[in-house]
XYZ file of C-alpha atoms in Angstrom:
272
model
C 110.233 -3.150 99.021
C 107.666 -3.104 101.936
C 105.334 -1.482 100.055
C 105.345 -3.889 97.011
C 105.333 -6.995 99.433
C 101.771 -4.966 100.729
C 100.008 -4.938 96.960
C 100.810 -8.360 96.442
C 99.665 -9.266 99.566
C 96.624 -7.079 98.791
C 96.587 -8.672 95.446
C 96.320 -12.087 96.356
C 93.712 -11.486 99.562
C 91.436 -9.547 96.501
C 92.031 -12.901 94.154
C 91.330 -15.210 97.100
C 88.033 -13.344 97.658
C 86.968 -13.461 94.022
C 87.840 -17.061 94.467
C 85.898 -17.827 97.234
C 82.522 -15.770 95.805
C 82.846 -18.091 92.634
C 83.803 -21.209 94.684
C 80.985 -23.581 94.899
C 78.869 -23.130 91.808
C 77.630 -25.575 89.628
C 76.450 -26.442 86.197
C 73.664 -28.731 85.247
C 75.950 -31.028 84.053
C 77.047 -31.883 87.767
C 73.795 -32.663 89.028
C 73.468 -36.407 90.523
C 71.003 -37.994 92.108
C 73.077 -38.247 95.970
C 73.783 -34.699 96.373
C 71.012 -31.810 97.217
C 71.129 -28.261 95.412
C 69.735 -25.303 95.206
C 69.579 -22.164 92.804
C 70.317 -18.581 93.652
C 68.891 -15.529 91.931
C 69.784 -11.946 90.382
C 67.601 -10.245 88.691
C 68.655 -9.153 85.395
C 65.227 -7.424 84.102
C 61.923 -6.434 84.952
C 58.866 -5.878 82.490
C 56.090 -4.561 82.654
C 53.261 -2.830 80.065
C 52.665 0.389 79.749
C 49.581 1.332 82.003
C 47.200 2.394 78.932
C 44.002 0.585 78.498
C 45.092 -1.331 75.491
C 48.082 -2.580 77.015
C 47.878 -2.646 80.864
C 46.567 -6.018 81.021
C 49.207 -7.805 79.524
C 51.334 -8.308 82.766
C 51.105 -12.414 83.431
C 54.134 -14.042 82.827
C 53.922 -17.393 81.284
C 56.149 -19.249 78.831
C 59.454 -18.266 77.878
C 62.638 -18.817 75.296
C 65.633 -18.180 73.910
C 67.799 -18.368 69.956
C 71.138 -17.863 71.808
C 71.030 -13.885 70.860
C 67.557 -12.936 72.059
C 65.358 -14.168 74.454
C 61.541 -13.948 74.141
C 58.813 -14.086 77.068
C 55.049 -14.301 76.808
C 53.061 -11.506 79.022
C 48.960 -13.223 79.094
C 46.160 -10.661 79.107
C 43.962 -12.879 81.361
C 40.709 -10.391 80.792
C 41.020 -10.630 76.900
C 42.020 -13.928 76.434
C 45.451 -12.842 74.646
C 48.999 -12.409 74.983
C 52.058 -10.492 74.346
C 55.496 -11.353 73.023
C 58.470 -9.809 74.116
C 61.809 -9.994 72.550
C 64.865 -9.255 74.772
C 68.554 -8.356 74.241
C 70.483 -11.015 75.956
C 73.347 -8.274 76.455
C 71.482 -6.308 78.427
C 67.909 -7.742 78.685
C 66.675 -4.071 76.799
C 62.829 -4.524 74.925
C 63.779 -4.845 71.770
C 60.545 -5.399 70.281
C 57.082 -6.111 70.972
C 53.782 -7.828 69.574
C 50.436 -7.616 71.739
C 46.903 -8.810 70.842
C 48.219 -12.429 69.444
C 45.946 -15.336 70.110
C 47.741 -17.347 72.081
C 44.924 -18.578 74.746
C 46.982 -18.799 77.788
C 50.474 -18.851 76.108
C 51.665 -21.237 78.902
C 55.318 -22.771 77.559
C 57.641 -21.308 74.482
C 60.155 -22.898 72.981
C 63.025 -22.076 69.900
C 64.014 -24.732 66.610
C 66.725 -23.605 65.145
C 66.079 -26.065 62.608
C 62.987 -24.170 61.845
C 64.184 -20.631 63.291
C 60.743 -20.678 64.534
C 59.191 -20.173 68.217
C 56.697 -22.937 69.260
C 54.236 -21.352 71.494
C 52.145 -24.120 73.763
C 48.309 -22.666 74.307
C 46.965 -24.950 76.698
C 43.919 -23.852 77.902
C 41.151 -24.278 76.016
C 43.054 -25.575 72.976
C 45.394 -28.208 74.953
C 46.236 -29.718 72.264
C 47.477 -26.392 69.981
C 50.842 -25.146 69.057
C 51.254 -22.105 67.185
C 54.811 -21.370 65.183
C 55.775 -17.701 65.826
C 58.264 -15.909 63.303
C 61.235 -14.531 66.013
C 61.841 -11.462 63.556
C 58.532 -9.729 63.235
C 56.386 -11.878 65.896
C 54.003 -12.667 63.888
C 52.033 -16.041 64.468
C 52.971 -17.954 61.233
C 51.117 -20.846 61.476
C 49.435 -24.098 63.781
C 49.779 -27.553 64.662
C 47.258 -29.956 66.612
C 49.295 -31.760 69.064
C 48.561 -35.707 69.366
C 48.292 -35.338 73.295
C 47.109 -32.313 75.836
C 49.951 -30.045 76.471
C 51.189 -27.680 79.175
C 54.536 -27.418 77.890
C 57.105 -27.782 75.394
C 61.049 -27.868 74.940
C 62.964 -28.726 71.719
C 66.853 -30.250 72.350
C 68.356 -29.911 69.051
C 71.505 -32.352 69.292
C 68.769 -34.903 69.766
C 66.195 -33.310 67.345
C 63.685 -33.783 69.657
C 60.814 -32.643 71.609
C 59.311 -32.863 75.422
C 55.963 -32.198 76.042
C 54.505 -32.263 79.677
C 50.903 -33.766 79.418
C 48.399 -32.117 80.819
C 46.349 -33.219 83.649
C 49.199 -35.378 85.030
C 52.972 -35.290 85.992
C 53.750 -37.526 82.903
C 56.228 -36.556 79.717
C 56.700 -37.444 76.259
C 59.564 -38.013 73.859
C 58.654 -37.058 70.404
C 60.562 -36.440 67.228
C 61.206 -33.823 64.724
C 57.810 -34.732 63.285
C 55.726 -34.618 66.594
C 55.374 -38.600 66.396
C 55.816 -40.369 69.815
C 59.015 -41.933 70.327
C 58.549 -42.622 74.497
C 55.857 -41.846 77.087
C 57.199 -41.786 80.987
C 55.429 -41.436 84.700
C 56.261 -38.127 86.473
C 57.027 -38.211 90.060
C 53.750 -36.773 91.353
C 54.608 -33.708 93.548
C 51.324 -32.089 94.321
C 52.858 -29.038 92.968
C 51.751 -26.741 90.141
C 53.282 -27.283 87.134
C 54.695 -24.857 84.889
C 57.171 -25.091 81.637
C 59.941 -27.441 81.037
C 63.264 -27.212 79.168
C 66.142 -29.448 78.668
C 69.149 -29.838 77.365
C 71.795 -33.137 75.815
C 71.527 -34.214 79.265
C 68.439 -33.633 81.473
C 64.607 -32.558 81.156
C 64.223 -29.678 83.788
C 60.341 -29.339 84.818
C 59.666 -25.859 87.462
C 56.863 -26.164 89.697
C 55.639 -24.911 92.500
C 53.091 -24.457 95.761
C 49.671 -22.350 94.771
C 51.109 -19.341 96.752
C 54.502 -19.606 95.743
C 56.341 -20.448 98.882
C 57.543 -23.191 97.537
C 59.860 -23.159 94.146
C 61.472 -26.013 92.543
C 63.139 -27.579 89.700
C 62.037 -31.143 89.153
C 64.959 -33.269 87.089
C 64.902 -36.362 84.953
C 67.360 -37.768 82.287
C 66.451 -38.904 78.993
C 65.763 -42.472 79.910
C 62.563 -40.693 82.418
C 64.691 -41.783 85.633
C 64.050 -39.063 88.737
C 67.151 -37.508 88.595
C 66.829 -34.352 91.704
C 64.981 -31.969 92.812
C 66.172 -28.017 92.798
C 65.300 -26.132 95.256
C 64.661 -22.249 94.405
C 65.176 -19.327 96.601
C 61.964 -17.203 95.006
C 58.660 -16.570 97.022
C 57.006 -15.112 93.672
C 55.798 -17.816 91.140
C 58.240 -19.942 89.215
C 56.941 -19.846 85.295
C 59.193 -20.806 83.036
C 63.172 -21.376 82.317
C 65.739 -21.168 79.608
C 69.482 -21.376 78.963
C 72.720 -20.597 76.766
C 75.558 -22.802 76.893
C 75.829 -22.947 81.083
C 73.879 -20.395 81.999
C 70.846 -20.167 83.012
C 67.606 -18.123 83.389
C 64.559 -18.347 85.429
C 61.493 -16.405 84.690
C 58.376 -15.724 87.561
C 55.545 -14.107 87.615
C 54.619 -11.762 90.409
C 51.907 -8.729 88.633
C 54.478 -8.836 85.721
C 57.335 -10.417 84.530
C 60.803 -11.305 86.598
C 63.596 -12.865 85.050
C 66.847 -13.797 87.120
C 70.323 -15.514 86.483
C 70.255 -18.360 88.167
C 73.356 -20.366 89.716
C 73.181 -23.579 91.037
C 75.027 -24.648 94.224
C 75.064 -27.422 96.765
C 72.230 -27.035 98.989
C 74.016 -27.283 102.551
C 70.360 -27.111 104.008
C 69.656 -30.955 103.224
């Protein structure tokens, strides 16, 4: 009898503690603008190309996305002026497949339609205002669009069939529709910060940014109506690039001499 009063003791002390690890994190959806948060990070994958001279370049992380299955990061060659895709296994993160030498420019934001079952790739520099459509089976650049403004990044929501687009030069974002027509233009707060991609979901429009030496990581947050919503605070000293998400979970890629990508959970930041 003593000895089956001990395992249940020992049993509930073991479900307390996997209660307690668990206790305290968030999803998006609770984010408000009183409380402060901050994100946590596990690395879930690491890539890098192979160190050949046709490939070794290809180790800046830039813009990144997911279908719900696979999820897809751009690697920038920086010396040629090109970049790689890479398609990842979401049940593992394992290379599934990749496509080098497309001309990308600097490959800076990805996004996925479902609608289209396409990947929108967002050059920025040189060609600001260029989007190319990338097929997510063979990773093959299908086809163009010239954008109406300068872009750094892009996110599609697909409940609202619609786009944001961060506009280069400034902190500002765009609404536009299926059809890439403006539907609402709104002032970003202006941070001083670097900024990278942006994704979103029914909810919020999540922009990452961060310090030129990457001491400083964070999530900028607004809702759909372009009101300031937070700020997310990052624990990462490498550079914040770009972030995507299935259902409630959530990924955060960086770039530090290749490519990073972590599971990030949000928490209340007890710091502030």
């Amino acid at each position: 009898m003593k000895r089956i009063f001990a395992l249940l003791v020992l049993a509930g002390l073991l479900l307390s503690c996997i209660s307690a690890g668990a206790e305290g994190e968030l999803t998006m959806k609770e984010l408000n603008t009183t409380d402060a948060f901050v994100i946590s990070l596990k690395r879930v994958a690491r890539l890098t190309p192979p160190y050949t001279m046709e490939y070794k370049h290809y180790h800046v992380q830039q813009g990144a996305a997911t279908d719900g299955k696979y999820a897809y990061t751009i690697l920038e060659n920086q010396v040629d002026d090109l970049c790689s895709i890479w398609k990842l296994d979401l049940n593992d993160f394992s290379v599934v497949e990749t496509k080098y030498a497309l001309d990308l420019d600097h490959g800076n934001d990805m996004t996925y339609n479902p609608l289209l079952n396409q990947l929108l790739v967002v050059h920025n520099k040189p060609r600001y205002t260029r989007v190319s459509f990338v097929d997510p089976e063979t990773l093959e650049i299908l086809d163009a669009k010239t954008m109406p403004y300068q872009i750094y990044s892009m996110a599609y929501e697909p409940v609202r069939d619609q786009y944001i687009i961060g506009i280069s030069g400034s902190y500002d974002f765009v609404i536009l529709d299926k059809d890439f027509k403006r539907v609402q233009r709104f002032k970003g707060t202006n941070t001083g910060l670097v900024k990278q991609g942006v994704d979103c979901d029914e909810n919020y429009i999540y922009f990452p940014q961060c310090t030129s030496n990457a001491t400083k990581n964070v999530i900028m947050v607004y809702d759909w109506e372009g009101n300031f919503v937070t700020q997310i605070r990052v624990q990462s000293f490498q550079e914040i690039e770009s972030l995507f998400h299935i259902g409630d979970d959530w990924y955060i890629t960086f770039n530090a001499s290749g490519s990073y990508i972590y599971k990030a959970t949000l928490k209340l930041d007890k710091k502030k």
